[in-house]
Coordinates of C-alpha atoms in Angstrom, one line a residue:
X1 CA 18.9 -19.3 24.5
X2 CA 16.1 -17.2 23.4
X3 CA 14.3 -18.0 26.4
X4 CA 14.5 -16.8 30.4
X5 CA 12.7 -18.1 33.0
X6 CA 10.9 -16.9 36.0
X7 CA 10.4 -18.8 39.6
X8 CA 8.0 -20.5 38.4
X9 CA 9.3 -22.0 35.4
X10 CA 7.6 -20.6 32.5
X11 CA 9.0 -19.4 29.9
X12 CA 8.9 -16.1 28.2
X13 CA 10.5 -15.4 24.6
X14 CA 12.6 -12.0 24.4
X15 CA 10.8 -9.2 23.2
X16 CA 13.9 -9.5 20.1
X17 CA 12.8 -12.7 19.6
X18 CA 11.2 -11.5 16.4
X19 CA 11.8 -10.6 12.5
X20 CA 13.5 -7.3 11.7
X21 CA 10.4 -6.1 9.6
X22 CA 8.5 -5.8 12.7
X23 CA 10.6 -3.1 13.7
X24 CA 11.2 -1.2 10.5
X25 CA 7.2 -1.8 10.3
X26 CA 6.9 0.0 14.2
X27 CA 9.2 2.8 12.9
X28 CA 6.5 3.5 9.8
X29 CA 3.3 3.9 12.0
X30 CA 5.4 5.9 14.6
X31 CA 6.5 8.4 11.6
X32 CA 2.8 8.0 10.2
X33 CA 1.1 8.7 13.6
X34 CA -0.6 5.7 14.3
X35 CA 1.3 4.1 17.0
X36 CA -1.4 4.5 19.5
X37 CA -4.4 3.5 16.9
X38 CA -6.6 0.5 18.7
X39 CA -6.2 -2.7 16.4
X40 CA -6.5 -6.0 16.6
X41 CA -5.3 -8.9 15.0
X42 CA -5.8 -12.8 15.1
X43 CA -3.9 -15.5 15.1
X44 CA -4.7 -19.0 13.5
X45 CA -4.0 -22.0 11.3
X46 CA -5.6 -22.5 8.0
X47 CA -5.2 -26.2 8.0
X48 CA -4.7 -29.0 10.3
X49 CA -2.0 -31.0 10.5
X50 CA -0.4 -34.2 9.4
X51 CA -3.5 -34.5 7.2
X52 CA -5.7 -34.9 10.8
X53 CA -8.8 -33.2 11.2
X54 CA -8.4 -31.3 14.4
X55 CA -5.7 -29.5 16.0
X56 CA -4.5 -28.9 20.1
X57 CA -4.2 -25.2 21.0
X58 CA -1.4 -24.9 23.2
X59 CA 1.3 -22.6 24.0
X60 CA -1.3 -20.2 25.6
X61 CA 0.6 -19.8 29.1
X62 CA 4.0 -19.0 27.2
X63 CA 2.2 -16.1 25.5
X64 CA 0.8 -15.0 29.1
X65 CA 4.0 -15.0 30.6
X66 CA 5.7 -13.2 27.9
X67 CA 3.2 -10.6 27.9
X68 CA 3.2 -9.8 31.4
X69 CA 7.2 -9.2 31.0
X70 CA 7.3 -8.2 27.9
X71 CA 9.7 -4.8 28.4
X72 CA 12.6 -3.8 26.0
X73 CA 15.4 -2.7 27.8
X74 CA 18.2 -0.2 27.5
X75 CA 20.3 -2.6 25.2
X76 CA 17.4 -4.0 23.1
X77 CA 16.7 -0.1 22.1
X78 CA 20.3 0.5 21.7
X79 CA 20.6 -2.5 18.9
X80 CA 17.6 -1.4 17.3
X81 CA 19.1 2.3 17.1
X82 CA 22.1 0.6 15.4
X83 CA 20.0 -1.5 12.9
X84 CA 18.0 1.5 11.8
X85 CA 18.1 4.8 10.0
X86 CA 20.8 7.4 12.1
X87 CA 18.4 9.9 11.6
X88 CA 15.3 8.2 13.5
X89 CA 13.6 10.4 15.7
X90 CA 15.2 9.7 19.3
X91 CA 11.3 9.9 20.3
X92 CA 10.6 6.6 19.0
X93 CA 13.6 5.1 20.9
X94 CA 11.9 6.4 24.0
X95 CA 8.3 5.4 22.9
X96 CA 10.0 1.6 22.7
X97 CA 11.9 1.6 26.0
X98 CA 8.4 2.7 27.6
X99 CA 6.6 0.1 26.1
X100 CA 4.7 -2.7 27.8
X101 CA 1.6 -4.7 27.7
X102 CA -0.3 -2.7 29.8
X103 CA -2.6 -1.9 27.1
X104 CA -2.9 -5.2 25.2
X105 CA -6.3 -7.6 25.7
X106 CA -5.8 -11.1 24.6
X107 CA -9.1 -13.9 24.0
X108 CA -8.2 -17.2 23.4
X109 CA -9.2 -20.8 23.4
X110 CA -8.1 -22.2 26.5
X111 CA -5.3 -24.8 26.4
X112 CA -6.2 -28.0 25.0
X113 CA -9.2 -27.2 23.4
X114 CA -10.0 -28.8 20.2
X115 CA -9.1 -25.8 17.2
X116 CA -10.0 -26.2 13.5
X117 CA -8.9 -23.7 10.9
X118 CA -9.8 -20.5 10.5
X119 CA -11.1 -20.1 14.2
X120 CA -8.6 -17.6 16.1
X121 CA -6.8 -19.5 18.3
X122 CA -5.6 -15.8 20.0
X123 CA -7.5 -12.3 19.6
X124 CA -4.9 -9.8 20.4
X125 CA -5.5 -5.8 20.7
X126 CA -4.0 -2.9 21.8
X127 CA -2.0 0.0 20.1
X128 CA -1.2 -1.1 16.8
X129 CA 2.7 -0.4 17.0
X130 CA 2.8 -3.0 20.1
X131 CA 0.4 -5.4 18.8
X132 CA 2.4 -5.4 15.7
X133 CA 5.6 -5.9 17.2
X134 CA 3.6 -8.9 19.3
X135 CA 3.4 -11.2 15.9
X136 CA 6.2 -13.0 15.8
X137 CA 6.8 -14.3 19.4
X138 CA 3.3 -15.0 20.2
X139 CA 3.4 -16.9 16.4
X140 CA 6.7 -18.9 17.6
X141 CA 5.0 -19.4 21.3
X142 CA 1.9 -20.7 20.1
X143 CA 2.9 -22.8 16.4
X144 CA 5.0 -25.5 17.4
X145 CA 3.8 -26.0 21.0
X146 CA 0.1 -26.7 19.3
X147 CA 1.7 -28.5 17.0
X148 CA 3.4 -30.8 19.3
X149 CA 0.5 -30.9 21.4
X150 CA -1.8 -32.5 18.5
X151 CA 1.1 -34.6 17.2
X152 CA 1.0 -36.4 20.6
X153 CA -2.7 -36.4 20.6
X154 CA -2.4 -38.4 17.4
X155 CA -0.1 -41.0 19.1
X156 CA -2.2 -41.3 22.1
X157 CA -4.9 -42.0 19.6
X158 CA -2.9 -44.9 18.7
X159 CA -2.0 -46.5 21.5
X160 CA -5.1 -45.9 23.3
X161 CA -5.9 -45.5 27.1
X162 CA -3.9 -48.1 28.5
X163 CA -0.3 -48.0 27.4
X164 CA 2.1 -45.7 29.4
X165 CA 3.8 -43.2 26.7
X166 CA 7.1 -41.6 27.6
X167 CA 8.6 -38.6 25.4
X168 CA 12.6 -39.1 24.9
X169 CA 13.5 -36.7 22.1
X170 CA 15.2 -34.1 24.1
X171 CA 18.5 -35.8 22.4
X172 CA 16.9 -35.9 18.9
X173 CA 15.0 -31.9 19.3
X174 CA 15.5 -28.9 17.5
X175 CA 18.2 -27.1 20.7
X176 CA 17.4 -26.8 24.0
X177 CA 14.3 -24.5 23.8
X178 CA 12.6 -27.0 21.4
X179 CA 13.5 -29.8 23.6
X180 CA 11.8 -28.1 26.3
X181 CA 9.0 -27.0 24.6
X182 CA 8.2 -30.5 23.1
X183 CA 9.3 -32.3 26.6
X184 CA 6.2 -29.8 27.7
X185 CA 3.1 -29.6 25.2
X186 CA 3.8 -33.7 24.6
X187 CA 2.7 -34.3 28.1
X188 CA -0.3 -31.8 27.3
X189 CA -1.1 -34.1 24.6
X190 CA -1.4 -37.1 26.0
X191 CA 1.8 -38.5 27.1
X192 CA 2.9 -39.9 30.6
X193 CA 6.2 -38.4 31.4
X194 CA 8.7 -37.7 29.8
X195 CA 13.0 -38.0 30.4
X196 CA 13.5 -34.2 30.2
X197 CA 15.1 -33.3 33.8
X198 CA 14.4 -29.4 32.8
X199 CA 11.2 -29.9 32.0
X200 CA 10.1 -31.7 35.0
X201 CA 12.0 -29.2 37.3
X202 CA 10.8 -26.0 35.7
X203 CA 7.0 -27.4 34.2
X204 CA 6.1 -30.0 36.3
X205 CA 6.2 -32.8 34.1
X206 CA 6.6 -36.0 35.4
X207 CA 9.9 -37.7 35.1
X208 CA 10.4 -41.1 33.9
X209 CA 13.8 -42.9 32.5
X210 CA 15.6 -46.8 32.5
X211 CA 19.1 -46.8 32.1
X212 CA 21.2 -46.9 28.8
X213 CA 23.5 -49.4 27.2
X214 CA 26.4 -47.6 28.1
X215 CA 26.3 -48.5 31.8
X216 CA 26.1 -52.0 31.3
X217 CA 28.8 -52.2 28.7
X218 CA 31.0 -50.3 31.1
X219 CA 31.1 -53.3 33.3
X220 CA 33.5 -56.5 32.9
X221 CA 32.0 -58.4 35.2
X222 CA 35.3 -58.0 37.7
X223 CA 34.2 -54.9 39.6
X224 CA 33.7 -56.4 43.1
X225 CA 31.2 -53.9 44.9
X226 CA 32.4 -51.7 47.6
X227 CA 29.3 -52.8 50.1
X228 CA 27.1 -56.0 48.3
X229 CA 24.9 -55.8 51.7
X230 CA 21.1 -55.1 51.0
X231 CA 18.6 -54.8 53.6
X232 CA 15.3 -56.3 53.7
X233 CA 12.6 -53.9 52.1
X234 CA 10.5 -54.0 55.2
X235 CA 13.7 -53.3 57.0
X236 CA 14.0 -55.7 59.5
X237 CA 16.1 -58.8 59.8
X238 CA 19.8 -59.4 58.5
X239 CA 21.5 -57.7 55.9
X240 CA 21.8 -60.2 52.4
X241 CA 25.0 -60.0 50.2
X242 CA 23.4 -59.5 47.0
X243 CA 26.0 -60.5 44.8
X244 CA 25.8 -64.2 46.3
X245 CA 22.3 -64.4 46.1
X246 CA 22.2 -63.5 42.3
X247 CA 24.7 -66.0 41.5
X248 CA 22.3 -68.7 43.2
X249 CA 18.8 -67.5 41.6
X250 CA 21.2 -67.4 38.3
X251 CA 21.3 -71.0 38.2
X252 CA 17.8 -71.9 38.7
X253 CA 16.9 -69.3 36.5
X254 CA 19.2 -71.0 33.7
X255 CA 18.0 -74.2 34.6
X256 CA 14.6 -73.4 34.2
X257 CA 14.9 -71.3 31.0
X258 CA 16.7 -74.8 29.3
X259 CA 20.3 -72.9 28.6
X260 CA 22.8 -75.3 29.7
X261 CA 26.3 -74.6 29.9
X262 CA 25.6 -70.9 28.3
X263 CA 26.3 -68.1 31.0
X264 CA 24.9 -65.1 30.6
X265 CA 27.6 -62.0 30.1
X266 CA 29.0 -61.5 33.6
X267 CA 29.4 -58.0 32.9
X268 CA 25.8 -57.2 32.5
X269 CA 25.1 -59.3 35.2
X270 CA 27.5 -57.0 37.4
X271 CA 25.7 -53.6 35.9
X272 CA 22.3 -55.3 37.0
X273 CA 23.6 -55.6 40.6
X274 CA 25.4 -52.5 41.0
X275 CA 21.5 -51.0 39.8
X276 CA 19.8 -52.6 42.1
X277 CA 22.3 -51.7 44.8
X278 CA 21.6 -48.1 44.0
X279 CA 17.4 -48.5 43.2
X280 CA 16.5 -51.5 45.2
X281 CA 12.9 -50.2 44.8
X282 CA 13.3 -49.1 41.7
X283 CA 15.1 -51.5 39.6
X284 CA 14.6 -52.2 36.0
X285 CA 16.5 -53.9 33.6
X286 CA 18.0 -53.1 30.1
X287 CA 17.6 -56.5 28.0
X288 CA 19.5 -56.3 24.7
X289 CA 23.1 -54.9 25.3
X290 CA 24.0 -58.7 24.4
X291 CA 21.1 -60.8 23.8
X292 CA 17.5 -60.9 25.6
X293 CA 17.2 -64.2 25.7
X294 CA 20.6 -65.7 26.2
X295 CA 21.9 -63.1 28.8
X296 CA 19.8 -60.0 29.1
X297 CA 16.2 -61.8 30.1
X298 CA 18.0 -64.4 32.5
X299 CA 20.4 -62.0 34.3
X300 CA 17.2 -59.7 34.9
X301 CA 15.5 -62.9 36.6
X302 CA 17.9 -63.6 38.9
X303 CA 18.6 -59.9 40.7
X304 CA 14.8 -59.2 40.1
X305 CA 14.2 -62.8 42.4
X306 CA 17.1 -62.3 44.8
X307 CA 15.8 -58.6 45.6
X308 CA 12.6 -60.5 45.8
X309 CA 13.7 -62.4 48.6
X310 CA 14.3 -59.3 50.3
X311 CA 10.6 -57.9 49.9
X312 CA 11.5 -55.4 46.8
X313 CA 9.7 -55.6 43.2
X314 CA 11.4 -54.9 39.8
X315 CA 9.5 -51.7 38.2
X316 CA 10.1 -53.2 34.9
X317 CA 12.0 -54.2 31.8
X318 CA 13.0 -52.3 28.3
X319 CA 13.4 -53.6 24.9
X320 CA 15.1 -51.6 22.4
X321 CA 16.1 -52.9 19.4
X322 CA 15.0 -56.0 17.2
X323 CA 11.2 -57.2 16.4
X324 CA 9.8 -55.5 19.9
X325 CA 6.5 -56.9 19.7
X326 CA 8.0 -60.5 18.9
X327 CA 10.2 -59.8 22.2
X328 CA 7.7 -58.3 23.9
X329 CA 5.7 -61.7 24.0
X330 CA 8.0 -63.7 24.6
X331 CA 9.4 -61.8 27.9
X332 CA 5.9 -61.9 28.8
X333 CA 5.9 -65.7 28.3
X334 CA 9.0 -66.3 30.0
X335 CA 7.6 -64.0 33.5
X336 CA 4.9 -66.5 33.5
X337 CA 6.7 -69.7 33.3
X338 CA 9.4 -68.4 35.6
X339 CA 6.7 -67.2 38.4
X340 CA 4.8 -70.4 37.9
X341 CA 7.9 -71.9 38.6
X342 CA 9.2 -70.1 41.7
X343 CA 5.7 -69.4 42.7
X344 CA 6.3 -65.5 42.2
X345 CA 3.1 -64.3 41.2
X346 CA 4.0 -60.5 41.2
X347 CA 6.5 -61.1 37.9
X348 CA 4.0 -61.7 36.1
X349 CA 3.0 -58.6 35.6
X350 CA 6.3 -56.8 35.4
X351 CA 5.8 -53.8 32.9
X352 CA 7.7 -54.5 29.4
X353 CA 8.7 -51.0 27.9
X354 CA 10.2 -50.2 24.1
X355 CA 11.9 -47.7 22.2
X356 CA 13.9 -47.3 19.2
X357 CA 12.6 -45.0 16.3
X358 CA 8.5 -45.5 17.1
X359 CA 6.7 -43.8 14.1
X360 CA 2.9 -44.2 14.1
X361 CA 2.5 -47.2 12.1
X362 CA 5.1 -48.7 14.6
X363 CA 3.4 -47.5 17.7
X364 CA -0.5 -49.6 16.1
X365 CA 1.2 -52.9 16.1
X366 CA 2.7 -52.0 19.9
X367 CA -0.6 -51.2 20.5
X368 CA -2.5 -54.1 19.3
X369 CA -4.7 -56.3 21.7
X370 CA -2.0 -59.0 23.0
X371 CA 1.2 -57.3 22.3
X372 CA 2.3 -57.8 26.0
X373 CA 3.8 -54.2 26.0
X374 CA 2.6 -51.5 29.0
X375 CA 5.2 -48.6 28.2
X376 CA 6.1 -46.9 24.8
X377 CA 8.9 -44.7 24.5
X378 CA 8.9 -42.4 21.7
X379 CA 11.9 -39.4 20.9
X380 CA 12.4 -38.5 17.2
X381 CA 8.3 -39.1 15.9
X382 CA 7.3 -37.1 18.4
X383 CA 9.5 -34.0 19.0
X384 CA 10.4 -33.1 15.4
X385 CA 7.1 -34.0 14.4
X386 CA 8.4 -35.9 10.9
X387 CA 5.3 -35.4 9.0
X388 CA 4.5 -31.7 8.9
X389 CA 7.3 -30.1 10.6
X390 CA 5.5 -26.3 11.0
X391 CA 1.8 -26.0 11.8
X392 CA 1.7 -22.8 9.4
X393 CA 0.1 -20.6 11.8
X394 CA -0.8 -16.9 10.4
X395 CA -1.3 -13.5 12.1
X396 CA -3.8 -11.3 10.7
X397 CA -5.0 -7.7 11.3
X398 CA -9.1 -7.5 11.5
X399 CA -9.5 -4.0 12.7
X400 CA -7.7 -0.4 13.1
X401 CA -9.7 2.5 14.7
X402 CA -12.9 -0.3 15.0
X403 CA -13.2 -0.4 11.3
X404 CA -12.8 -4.0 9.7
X405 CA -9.6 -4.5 7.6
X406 CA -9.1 -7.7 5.7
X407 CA -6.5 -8.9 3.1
X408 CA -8.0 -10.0 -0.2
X409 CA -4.9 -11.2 -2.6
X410 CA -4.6 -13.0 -5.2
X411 CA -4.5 -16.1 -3.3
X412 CA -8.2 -17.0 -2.3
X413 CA -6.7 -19.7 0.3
X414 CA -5.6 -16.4 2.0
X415 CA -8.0 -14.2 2.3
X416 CA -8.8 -13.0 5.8
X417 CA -12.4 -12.3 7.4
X418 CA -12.8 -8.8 8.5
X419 CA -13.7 -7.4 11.7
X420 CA -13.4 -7.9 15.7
X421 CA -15.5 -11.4 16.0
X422 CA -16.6 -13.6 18.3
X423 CA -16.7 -17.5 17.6
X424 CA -18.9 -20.4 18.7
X425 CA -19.1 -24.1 19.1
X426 CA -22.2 -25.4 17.9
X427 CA -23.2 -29.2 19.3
X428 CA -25.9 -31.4 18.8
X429 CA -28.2 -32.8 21.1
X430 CA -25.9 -35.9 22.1
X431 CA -22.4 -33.2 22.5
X432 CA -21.8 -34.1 18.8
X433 CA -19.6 -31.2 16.8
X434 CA -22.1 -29.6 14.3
X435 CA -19.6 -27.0 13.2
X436 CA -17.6 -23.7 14.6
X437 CA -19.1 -20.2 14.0
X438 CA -18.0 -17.2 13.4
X439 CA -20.2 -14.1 13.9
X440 CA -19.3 -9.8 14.5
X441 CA -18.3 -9.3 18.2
X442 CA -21.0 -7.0 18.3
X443 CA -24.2 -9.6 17.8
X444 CA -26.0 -11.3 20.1
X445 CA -24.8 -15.1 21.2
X446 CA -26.2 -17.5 19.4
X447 CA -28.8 -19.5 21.8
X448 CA -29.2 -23.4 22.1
X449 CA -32.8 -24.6 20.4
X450 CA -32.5 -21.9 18.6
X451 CA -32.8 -21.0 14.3
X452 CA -29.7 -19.9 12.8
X453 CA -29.0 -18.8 9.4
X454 CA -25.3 -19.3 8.6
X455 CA -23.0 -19.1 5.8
X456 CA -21.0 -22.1 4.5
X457 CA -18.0 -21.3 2.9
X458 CA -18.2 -21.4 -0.8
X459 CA -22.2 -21.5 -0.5
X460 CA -24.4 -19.2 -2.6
X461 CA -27.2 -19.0 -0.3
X462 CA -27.6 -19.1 3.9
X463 CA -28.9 -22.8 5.8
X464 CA -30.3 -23.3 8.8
X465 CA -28.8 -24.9 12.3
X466 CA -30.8 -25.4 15.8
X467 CA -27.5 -26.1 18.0
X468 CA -29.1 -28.3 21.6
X469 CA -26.2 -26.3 22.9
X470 CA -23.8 -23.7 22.0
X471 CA -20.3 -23.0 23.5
X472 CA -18.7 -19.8 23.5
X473 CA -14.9 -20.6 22.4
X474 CA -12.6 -17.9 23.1
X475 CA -12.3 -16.7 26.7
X476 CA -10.7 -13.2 28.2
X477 CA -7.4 -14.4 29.4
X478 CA -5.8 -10.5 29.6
X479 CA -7.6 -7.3 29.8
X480 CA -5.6 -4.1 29.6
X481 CA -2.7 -6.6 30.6
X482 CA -4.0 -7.5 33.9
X483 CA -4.8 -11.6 33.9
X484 CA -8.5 -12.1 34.5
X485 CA -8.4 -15.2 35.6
X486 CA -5.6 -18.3 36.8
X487 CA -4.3 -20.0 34.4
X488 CA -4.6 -23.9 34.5
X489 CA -1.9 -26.4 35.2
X490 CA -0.2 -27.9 32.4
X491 CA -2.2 -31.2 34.4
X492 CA -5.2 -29.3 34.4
X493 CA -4.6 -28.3 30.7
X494 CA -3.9 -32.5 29.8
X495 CA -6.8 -33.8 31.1
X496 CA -8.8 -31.6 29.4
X497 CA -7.4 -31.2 26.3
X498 CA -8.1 -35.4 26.7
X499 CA -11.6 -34.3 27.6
X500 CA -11.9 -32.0 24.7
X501 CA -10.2 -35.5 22.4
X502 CA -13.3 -37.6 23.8
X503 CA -15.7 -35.6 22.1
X504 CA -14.6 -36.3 18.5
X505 CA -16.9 -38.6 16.3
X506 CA -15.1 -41.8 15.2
X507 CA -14.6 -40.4 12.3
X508 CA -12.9 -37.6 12.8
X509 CA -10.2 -39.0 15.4
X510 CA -9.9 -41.4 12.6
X511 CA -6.1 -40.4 11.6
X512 CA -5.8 -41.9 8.3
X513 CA -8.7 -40.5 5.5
X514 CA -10.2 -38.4 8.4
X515 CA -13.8 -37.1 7.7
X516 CA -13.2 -33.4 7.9
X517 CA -14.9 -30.7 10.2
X518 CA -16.2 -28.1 7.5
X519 CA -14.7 -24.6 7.7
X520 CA -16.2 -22.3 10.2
X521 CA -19.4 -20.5 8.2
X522 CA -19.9 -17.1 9.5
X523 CA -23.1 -14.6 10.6
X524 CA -25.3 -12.9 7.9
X525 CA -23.8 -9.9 9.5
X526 CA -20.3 -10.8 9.2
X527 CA -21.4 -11.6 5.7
X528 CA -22.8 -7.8 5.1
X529 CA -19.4 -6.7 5.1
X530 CA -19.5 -7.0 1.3
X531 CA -17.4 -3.7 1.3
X532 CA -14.4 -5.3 1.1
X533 CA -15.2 -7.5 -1.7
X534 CA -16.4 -11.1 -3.1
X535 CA -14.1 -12.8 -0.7
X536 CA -16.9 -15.4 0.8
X537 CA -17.8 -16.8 -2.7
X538 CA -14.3 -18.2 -3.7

């Protein structure tokens, strides 16, 4: 794997974990003698994704870890030897064994913040052989876990406050380190838990599951259980054979649902049992090995009332193939009639969860008022992220020696903006989004209820903006490689990057024809830079 882990459970990417032109690209400024010049570079998207108007920036505590360990060792150095020139200077070897982050600052937007393109989602500087060298693992830290972060925001979106969303993809991911990572930055995003076992032990997500058809189609219905004895929930009073009690509840509940002579599959029934033997207080019930309404629905009713008996509540029921909404109702239905009927209340509200392949347009009719469904499991539409699989991410130098650099090209789409800058969130007087700006590190901060004259992109002359309130946007996370300040939880980071969701206008959290947040317009000063060409004009 490309990743190692520390106590804590963070991972770090390799210092390796990069392209080879970084190196032969560190070996050119050490023979040029400009290993040590100050630079910086940013990092950022240029548009957002799945055809959205915002973006999540995550991915921000992967880049701190891997910059506070970032060391190459004895054998990194010795491949690199091997891949290079035989006649490289030994000195550079040593320079890259003694390398470390010491001397690296990083500003950022903190995780979870809402991030539009062309704002830097990371500032890096430092000696411009190390910075250099930094591109590609803080591109692969940060590009896919924001990605994954906003692709979940989009699904929360959809199903709205209410429904429970569980992440399952860890089967359907890109290996082990993109199950992890998407087990991770979907939770940032908005979901509840997910059924990664790694991620919940080494980032603290919570853990959530059911059980799969395979353990109820292991059972025949012969397998006699070694002890069927169940204590009360409250524990006091006799012991209860399960299995006997099922069978009885079995045939009211049949009678009731109007099947007749029609048994339910005694296998399933079995699996059921031998489940709620194990998770008395946590038993939940797979309906469609067979069918829900023939065998799956009644066989749940009947251990779900018999470990009733005994003081315990089913924690729910799963659906996972067919019309789910359809089902979805009519499970609901059935709970009603049947605690009407025993004079159950509780069943009633039994949670009803589905899965199987839940793209977006799937997930709205889950989601619609009346569709009986609390929990939503999603895998495949929400780790692989099926729409726009790469969040394009670039990672751009700005300065050298504190004089702007820029890239012009023949592409106007990518052309950079020179210079170390600074960037701003400027709100209305309600906490509306008026627009990001972008302004020379060196100004002054823009003030609220205050004139500004900005740029739009494209425009051929200035306008003017009085923010009610102005938010600086990228924070000092490491200076000189020292951490300035804690880092939030990844629960921290969730509920604010739902915080930082709230504040979008209706019509930009509108996912389909989005109105778009206009391109960050820069300073006057920034602007003056006309040096290096027509590039704000295009």
């Amino acid at each position: 794997m490309a990743a190692e882990w520390d106590g804590e459970g963070r991972a770090a990417a390799r210092p390796l974990l990069t392209d080879y032109y970084q190196a032969t690209m560190a070996l050119g400024y050490w023979r040029a003698g400009r290993a040590l010049d100050p630079a910086e570079f940013e990092l950022f998207f240029r548009r957002c994704p799945f055809g959205g108007s915002f973006a999540l920036a995550a991915g921000l505590r992967d880049c701190m870890r891997f910059l506070r360990t970032f060391r190459l060792l004895d054998a990194d150095v010795q491949f690199l030897a091997s891949m290079l020139p035989p006649d490289t200077d030994p000195a550079f070897f040593k320079h890259l064994r003694a390398l470390d982050c010491s001397g690296v600052t990083v500003r950022a937007l903190p995780e979870g913040s809402l991030a539009f393109p062309g704002v830097p989602l990371l500032q890096v500087s430092g000696p411009l052989l190390l910075v250099q060298l930094l591109e590609t693992p803080l591109l692969c830290l940060v590009s896919y876990a924001s990605l994954v972060a906003t692709n979940a925001a989009r699904l929360r979106l959809i199903a709205g406050p209410d429904k429970r969303l569980l992440e399952l993809g860890l089967r359907r991911a890109q290996g082990p380190d993109g199950g992890l990572t998407a087990s991770t930055y979907s939770y940032l995003g908005g979901f509840d838990s997910s059924s990664n076992v790694l991620a919940g032990q080494l980032r603290g997500v919570p853990m959530a599951g059911t059980l799969a058809h395979s353990f109820i189609t292991s059972f025949s219905g012969n397998e006699v259980p070694p002890d069927p004895m169940l204590a009360p929930a409250a524990g006091k009073g006799p012991r209860v054979d399960l299995v006997a009690s099922v069978k009885l509840w079995l045939e009211r509940v049949c009678a009731h649902l109007g099947l007749g002579l029609q048994e339910p599959h005694l296998g399933e029934q079995a699996a059921f049992v031998a489940y709620a033997l194990a998770f008395p207080r946590a038993f939940q019930g797979l309906l469609d090995t067979y069918s829900v309404r023939r065998s799956g629905l009644p066989n749940f009713l009947a251990v779900a009332l018999a470990l009733g008996e005994l003081g315990y509540r089913a924690v729910g029921v799963r659906l996972d193939s067919g019309d789910l909404l359809q089902q979805a109702q009519e499970v609901r239905r059935v709970f009603r009639t049947t605690a009407a009927q025993f004079q159950v209340p509780w069943l009633e509200a039994v949670p009803i969860a589905v899965s199987n392949n839940i793209d977006e347009e799937e997930l709205a009719r889950l989601a619609q008022e009346g569709s009986e469904v609390n929990v939503i499991g999603i895998g495949t539409s929400v780790v692989t992220c099926p729409q726009q699989p790469s969040l394009g991410c670039v990672y751009k130098l700005v300065s050298v020696g504190g004089q702007p650099r820029m890239k012009l090209t023949e592409d106007p789409e990518k052309q950079t903006l020179p210079g170390s800058k600074a960037a701003f969130r400027l709100l209305g007087s309600d906490g509306s989004l008026l627009m990001d700006l972008l302004q020379l590190a060196e100004e002054p901060p823009p003030q609220a209820g205050q004139e500004l004259r900005v740029w739009p992109r494209g425009a051929q002359e200035p306008c003017s903006v009085r923010p009610a309130q102005v938010e600086p946007l990228l924070r000092l996370w490491l200076r000189l490689g020292e951490l300035c300040e804690p880092l939030p939880s990844l629960s921290e980071s969730r509920a604010f990057a739902q915080q930082s969701l709230s504040r979008l206008s209706p019509a930009l959290r509108r996912l389909q024809s989005p109105a778009l947040y206009q391109p960050p317009p820069v300073s006057c000063r920034l602007l003056s830079l006309k040096s290096f060409g027509p590039w704000w004009t295009v």
